[in-house]
CSV table of C-alpha atoms in Angstrom, one decimal:
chain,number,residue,atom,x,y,z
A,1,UNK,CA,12.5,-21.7,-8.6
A,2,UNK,CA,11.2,-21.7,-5.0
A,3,UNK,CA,8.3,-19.9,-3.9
A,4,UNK,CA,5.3,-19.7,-0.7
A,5,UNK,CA,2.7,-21.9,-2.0
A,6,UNK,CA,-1.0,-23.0,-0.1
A,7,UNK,CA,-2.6,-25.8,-1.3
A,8,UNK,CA,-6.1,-24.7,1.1
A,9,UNK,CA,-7.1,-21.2,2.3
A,10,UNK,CA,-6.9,-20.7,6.2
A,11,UNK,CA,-3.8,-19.8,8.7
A,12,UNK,CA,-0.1,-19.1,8.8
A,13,UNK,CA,0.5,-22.7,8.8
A,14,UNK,CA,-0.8,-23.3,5.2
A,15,UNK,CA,2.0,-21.2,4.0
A,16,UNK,CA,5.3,-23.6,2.9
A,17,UNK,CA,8.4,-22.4,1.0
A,18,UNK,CA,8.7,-25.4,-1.9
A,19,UNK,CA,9.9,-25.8,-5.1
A,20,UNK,CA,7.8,-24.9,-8.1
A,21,UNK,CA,7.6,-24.3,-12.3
A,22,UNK,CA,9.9,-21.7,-13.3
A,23,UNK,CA,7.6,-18.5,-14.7
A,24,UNK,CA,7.9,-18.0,-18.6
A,25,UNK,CA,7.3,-14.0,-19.9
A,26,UNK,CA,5.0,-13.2,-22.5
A,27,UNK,CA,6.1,-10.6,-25.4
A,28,UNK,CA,6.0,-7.8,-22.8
A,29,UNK,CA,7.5,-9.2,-19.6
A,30,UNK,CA,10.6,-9.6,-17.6
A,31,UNK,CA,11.9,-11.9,-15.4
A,32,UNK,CA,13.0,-10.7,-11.9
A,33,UNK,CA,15.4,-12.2,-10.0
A,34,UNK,CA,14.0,-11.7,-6.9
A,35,UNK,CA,15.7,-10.5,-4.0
A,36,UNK,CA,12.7,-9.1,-1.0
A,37,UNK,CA,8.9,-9.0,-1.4
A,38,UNK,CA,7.1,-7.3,1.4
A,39,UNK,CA,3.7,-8.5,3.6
A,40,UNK,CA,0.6,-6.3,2.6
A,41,UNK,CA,-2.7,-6.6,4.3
A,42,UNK,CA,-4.4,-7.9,0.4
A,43,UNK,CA,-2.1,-10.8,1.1
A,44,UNK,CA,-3.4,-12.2,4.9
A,45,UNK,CA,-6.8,-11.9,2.9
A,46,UNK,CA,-5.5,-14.1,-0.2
A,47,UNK,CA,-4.3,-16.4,2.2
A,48,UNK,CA,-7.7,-16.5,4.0
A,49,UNK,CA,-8.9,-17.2,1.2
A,50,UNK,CA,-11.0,-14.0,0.5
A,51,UNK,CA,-9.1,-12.3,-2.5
A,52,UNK,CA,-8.2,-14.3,-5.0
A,53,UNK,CA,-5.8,-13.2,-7.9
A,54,UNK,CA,-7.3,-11.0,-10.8
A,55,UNK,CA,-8.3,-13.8,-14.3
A,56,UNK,CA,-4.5,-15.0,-15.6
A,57,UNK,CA,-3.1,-13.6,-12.9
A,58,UNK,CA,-0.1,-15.6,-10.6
A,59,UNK,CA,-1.8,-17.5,-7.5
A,60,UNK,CA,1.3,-17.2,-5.7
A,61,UNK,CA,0.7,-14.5,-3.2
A,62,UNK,CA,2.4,-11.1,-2.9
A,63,UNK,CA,2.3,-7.8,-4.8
A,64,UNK,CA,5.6,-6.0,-4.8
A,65,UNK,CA,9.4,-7.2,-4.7
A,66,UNK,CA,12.7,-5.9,-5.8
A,67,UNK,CA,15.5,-7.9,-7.7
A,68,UNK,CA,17.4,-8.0,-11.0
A,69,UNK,CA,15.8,-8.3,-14.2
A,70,UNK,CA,17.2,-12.2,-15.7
A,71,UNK,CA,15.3,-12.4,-18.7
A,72,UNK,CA,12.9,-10.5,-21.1
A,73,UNK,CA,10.2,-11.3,-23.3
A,74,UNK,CA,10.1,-11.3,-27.0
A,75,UNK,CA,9.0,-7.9,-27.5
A,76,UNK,CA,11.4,-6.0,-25.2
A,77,UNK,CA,15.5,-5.2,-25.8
A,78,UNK,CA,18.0,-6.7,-24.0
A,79,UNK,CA,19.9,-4.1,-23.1
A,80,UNK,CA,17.7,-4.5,-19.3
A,81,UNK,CA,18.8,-7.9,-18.4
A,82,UNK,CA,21.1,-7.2,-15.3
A,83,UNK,CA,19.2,-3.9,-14.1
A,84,UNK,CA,18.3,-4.0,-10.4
A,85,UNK,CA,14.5,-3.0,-10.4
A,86,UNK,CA,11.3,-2.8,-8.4
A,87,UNK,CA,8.1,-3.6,-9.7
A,88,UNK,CA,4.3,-3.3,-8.4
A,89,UNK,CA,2.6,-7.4,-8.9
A,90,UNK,CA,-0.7,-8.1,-9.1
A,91,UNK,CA,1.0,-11.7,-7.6
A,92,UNK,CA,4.0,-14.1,-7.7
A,93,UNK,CA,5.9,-11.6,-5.1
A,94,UNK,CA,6.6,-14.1,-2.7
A,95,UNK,CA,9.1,-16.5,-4.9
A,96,UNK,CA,12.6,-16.3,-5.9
A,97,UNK,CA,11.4,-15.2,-9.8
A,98,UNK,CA,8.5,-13.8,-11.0
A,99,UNK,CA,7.0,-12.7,-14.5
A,100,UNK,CA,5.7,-8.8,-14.6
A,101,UNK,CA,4.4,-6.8,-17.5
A,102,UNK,CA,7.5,-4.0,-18.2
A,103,UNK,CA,5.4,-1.1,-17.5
A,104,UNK,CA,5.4,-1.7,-13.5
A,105,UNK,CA,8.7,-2.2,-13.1
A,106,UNK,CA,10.7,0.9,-11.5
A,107,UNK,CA,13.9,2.1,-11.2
A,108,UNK,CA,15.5,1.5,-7.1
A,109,UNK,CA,15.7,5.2,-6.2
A,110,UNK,CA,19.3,6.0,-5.3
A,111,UNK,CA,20.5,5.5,-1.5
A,112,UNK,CA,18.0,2.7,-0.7
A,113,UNK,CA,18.9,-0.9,-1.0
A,114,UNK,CA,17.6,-4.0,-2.8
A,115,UNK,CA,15.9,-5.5,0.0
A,116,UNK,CA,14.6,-2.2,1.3
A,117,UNK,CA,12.9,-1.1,-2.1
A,118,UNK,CA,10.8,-4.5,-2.0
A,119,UNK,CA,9.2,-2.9,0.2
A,120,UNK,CA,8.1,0.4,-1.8
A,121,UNK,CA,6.2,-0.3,-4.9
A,122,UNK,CA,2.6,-1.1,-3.3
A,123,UNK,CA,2.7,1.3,-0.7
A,124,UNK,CA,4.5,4.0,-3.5
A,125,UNK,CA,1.9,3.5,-6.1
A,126,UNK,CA,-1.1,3.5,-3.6
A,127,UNK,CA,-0.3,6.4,-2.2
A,128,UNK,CA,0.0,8.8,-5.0
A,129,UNK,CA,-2.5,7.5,-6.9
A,130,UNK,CA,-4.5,7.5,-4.2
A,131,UNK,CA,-4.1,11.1,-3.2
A,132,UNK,CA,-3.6,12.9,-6.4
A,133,UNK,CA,-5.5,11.2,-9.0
A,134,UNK,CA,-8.7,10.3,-7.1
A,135,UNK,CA,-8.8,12.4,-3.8
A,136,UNK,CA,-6.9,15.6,-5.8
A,137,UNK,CA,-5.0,16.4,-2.4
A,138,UNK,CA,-4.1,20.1,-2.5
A,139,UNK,CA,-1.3,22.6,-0.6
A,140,UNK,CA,-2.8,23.7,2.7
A,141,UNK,CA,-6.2,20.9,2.9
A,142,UNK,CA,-6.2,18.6,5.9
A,143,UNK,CA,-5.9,15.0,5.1
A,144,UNK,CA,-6.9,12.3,7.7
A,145,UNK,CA,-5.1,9.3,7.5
A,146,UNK,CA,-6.5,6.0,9.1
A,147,UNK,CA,-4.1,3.3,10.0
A,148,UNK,CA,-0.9,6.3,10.5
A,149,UNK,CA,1.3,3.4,11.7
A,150,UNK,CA,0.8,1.3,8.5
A,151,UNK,CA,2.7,0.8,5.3
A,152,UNK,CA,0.3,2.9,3.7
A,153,UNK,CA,-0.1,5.0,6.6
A,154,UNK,CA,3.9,6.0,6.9
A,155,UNK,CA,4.2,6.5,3.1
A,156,UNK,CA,0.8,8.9,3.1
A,157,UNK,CA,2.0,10.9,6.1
A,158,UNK,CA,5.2,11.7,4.4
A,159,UNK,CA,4.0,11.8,1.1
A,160,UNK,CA,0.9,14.1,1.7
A,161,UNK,CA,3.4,16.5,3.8
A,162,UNK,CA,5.5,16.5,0.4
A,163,UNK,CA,2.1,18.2,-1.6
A,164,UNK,CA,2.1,20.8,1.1
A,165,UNK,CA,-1.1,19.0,3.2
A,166,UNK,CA,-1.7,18.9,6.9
A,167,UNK,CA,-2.0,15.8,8.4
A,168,UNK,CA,-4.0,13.7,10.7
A,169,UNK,CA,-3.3,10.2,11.9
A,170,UNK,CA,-5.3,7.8,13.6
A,171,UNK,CA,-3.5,4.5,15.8
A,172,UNK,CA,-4.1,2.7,18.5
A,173,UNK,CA,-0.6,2.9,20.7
A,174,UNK,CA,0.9,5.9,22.0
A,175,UNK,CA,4.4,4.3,20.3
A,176,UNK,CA,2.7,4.3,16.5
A,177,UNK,CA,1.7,7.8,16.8
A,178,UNK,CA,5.3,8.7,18.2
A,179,UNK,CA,6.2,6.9,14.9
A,180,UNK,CA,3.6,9.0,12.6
A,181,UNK,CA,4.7,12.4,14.6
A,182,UNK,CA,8.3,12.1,13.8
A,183,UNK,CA,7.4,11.2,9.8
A,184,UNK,CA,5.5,14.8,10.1
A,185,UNK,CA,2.2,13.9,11.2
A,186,UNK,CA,0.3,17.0,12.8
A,187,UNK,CA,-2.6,16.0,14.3
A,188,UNK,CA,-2.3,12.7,16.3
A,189,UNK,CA,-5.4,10.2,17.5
A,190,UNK,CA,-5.4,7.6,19.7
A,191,UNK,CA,-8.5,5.8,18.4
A,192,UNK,CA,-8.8,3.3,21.8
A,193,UNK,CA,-9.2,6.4,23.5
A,194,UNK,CA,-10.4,8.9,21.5
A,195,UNK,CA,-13.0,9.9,19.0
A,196,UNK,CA,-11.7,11.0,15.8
A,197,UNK,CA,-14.9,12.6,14.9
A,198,UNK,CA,-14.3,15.3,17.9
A,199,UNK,CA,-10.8,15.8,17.3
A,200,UNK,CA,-10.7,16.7,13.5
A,201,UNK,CA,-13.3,18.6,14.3
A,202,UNK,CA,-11.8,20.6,17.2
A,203,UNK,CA,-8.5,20.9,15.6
A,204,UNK,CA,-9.7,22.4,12.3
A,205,UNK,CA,-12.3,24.7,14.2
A,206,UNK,CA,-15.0,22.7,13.0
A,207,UNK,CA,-14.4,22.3,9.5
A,208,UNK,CA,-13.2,18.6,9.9
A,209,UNK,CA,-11.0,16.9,6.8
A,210,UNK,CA,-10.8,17.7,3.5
A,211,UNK,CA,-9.7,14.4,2.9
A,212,UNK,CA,-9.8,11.0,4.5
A,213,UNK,CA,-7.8,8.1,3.3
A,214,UNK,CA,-9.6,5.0,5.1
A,215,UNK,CA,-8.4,1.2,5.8
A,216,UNK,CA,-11.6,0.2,7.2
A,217,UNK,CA,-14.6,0.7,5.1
A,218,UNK,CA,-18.1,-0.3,6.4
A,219,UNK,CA,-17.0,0.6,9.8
A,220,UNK,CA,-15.8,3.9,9.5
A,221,UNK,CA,-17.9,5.0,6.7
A,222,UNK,CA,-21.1,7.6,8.3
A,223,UNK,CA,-18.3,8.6,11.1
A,224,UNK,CA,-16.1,9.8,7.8
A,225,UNK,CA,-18.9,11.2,6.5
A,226,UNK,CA,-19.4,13.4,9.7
A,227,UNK,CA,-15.4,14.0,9.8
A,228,UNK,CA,-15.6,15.5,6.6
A,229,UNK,CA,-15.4,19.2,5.5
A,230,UNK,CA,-17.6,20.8,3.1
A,231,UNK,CA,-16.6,19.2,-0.7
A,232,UNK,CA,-14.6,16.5,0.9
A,233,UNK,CA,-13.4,13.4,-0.5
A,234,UNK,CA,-12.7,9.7,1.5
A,235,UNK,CA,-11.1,7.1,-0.4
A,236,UNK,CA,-11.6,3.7,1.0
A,237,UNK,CA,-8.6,1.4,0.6
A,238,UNK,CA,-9.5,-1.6,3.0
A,239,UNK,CA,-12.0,-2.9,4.8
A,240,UNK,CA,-10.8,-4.0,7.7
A,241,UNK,CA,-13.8,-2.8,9.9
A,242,UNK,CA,-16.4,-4.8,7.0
A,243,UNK,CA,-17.4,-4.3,3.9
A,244,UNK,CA,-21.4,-3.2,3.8
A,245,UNK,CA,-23.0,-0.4,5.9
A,246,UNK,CA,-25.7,1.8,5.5
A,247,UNK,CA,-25.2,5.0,4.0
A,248,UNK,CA,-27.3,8.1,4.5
A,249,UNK,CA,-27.3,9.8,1.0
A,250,UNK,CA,-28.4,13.1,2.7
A,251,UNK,CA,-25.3,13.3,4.8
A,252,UNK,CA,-23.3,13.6,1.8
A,253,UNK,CA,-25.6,15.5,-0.3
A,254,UNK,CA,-25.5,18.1,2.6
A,255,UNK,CA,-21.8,18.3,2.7
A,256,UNK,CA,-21.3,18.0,-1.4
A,257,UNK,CA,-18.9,15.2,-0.7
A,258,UNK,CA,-17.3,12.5,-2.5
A,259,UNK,CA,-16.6,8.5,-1.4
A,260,UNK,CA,-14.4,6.4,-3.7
A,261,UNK,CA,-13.1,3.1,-3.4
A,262,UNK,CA,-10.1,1.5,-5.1
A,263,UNK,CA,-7.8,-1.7,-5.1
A,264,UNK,CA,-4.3,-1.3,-7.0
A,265,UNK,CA,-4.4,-4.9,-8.0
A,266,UNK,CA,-7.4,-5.1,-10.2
A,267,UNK,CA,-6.4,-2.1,-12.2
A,268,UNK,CA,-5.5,-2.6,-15.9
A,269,UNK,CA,-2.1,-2.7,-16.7
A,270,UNK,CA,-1.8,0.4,-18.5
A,271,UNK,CA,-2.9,2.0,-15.3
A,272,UNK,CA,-0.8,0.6,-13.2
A,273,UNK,CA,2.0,1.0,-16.0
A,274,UNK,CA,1.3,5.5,-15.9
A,275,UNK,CA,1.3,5.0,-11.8
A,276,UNK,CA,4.9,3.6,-11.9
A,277,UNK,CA,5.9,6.1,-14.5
A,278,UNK,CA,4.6,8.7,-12.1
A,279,UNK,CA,5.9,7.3,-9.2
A,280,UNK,CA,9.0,7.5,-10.4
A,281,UNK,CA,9.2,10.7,-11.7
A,282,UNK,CA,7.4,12.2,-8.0
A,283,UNK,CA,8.1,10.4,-5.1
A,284,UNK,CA,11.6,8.7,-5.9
A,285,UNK,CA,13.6,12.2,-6.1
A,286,UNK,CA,11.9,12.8,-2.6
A,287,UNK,CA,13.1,9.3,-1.8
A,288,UNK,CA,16.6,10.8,-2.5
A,289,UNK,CA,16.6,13.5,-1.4
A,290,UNK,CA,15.6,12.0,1.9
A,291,UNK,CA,12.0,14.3,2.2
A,292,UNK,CA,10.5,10.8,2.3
A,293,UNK,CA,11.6,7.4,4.0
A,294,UNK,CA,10.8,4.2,3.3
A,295,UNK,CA,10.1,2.7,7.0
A,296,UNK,CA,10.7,-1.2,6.9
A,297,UNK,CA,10.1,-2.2,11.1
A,298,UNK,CA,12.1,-5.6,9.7
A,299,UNK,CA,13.7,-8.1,7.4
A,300,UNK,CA,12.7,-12.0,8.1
A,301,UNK,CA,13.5,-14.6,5.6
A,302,UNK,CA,10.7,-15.3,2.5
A,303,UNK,CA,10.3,-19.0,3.8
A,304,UNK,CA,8.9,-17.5,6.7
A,305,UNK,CA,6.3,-15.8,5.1
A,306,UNK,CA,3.3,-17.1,7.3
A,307,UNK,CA,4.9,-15.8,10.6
A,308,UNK,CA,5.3,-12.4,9.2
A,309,UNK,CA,2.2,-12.6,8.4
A,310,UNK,CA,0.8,-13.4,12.0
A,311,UNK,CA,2.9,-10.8,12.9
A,312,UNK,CA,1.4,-8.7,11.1
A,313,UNK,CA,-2.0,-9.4,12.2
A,314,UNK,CA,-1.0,-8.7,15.8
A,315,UNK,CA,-1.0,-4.7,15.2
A,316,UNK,CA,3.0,-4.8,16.6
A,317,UNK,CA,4.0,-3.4,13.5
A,318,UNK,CA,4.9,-0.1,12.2
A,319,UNK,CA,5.7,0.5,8.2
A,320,UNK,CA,6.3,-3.1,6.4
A,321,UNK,CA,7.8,-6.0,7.1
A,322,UNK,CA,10.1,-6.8,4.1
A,323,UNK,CA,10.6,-10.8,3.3
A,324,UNK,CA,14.1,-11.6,1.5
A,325,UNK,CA,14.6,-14.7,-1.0
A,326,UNK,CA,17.5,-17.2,0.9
């Protein structure tokens, strides 16, 4: 098979599209044929150098992709091979085949294509798990959403609207948060020019956010703290702004407020396993019924995987950028 391969951390450059050893399941496993993967911030960091894969796990970067199942392992049925899928990695996305445990591989909900739902199962699975099992969003609570523009940020708009939540966005253009107001975004912040602090504040009449869903970490973290309602609840996801900070225990303990922080790929598989089942039981009939988009800003071949990478890291990007195999 072919696949993006690095022989030494550092830039876009190290990235080449060669030929490589063919993967071979274990008992529980498929084969996907792959046809797109998709960028994800966790992968410019991999590249860097600064996340390496979990113990066994593929050193080929990328976390998601969408293809056709080719083979299975010895413990599975054949009556699979041939099914077009999806499936949440913890690596190997970015190749023309990869090896993944059965449990996180999906269905492709109806009305979206195969190159499209590469694109879905990171930002899918984040997302709910994200904001039902850990932050326990609920009908009528404010969420703040840093990042609105994102991959995860245009999946958690839409998907927190679908549990009945207000929603606040923070982005740095006035284009991304036209992007996040027409995927139902209610509150919108301009964070080069404003101070999200003041404005969850002023628009909730003091209260502030009952829940914030953060992508940058040490940086954010005491202002969250202060954006925070009473018995509120941030969930750190990234940590683009750093990753230690001081944290003033009293602030919370005066509010009676929660912090979390979770990664998707180190999970065990049987976690990530009752996510996908989840996921596909929630989010892909509002997939189809078209309550919730998957917003892809473009398709560029895999090969070119360390330009859509850069391009990424530039900010001029809103949703994902999907990568399809040649």
């Amino acid at each position: 098979m072919f696949a993006i391969t690095q022989q030494n951390p550092g830039g876009p450059e190290t990235l080449t599209w060669e030929k490589v050893p063919d993967p071979t399941p274990s008992a529980n496993e498929v084969i996907i044929e792959i046809a797109a993967s998709a960028v994800n911030r966790a992968d410019v960091l991999q590249r860097e150098g600064h996340y390496p894969p979990p113990p066994g796990g593929s050193d080929i970067i990328g976390l998601e992709c969408s293809g056709t199942i080719q083979s299975v392992g010895a413990a599975l049925t054949l009556d699979r091979i041939g099914e077009r899928v999806t499936a949440l990695l913890a690596g190997g996305g970015y190749a023309t085949r990869v090896a993944v445990p059965i449990g996180q591989v999906m269905s492709v909900p109806e009305g979206v294509d195969l190159v499209t739902a590469g694109a879905l199962p990171e930002v899918a699975c984040t997302v709910w798990s994200n904001l039902v099992h850990v932050a326990k969003l609920r009908e009528g609570e404010v969420i703040l959403i840093h990042g609105g523009a994102s991959g995860i940020g245009t999946m958690g708009i839409q998907v927190a609207r679908a549990l009945g939540a207000q929603v606040a966005v923070t982005a740095g253009s006035q284009r991304k948060l036209d992007a996040c107001a027409a995927l139902g975004a209610d509150i919108l912040i301009n964070y080069n020019e404003q101070d999200f602090v003041e404005v969850i504040k002023d628009e909730t009449g003091g209260r502030g956010a009952d829940v914030i869903l953060d992508n940058m970490g040490a940086k954010y973290l005491m202002r969250n703290i202060d954006a925070l309602n009473r018995n509120g609840r941030q969930v750190t996801i990234g940590l683009q702004g750093g990753v230690k900070a001081e944290l003033d225990m009293s602030a919370l303990m005066a509010k009676n407020v929660g912090v979390f922080g979770t990664s998707m790929r180190r999970r065990p598989d049987n976690e990530k396993a009752t996510i996908c089942r989840e996921v596909e039981k929630h989010v892909w009939p509002w997939i189809e019924a078209g309550v919730v988009k998957p917003v892809v800003d473009r398709v560029m071949p895999m090969p070119e995987a360390g330009a859509a990478q850069s391009l990424l890291e530039s900010g001029d990007v809103i949703g994902k950028i999907a990568l399809a195999t040649p």
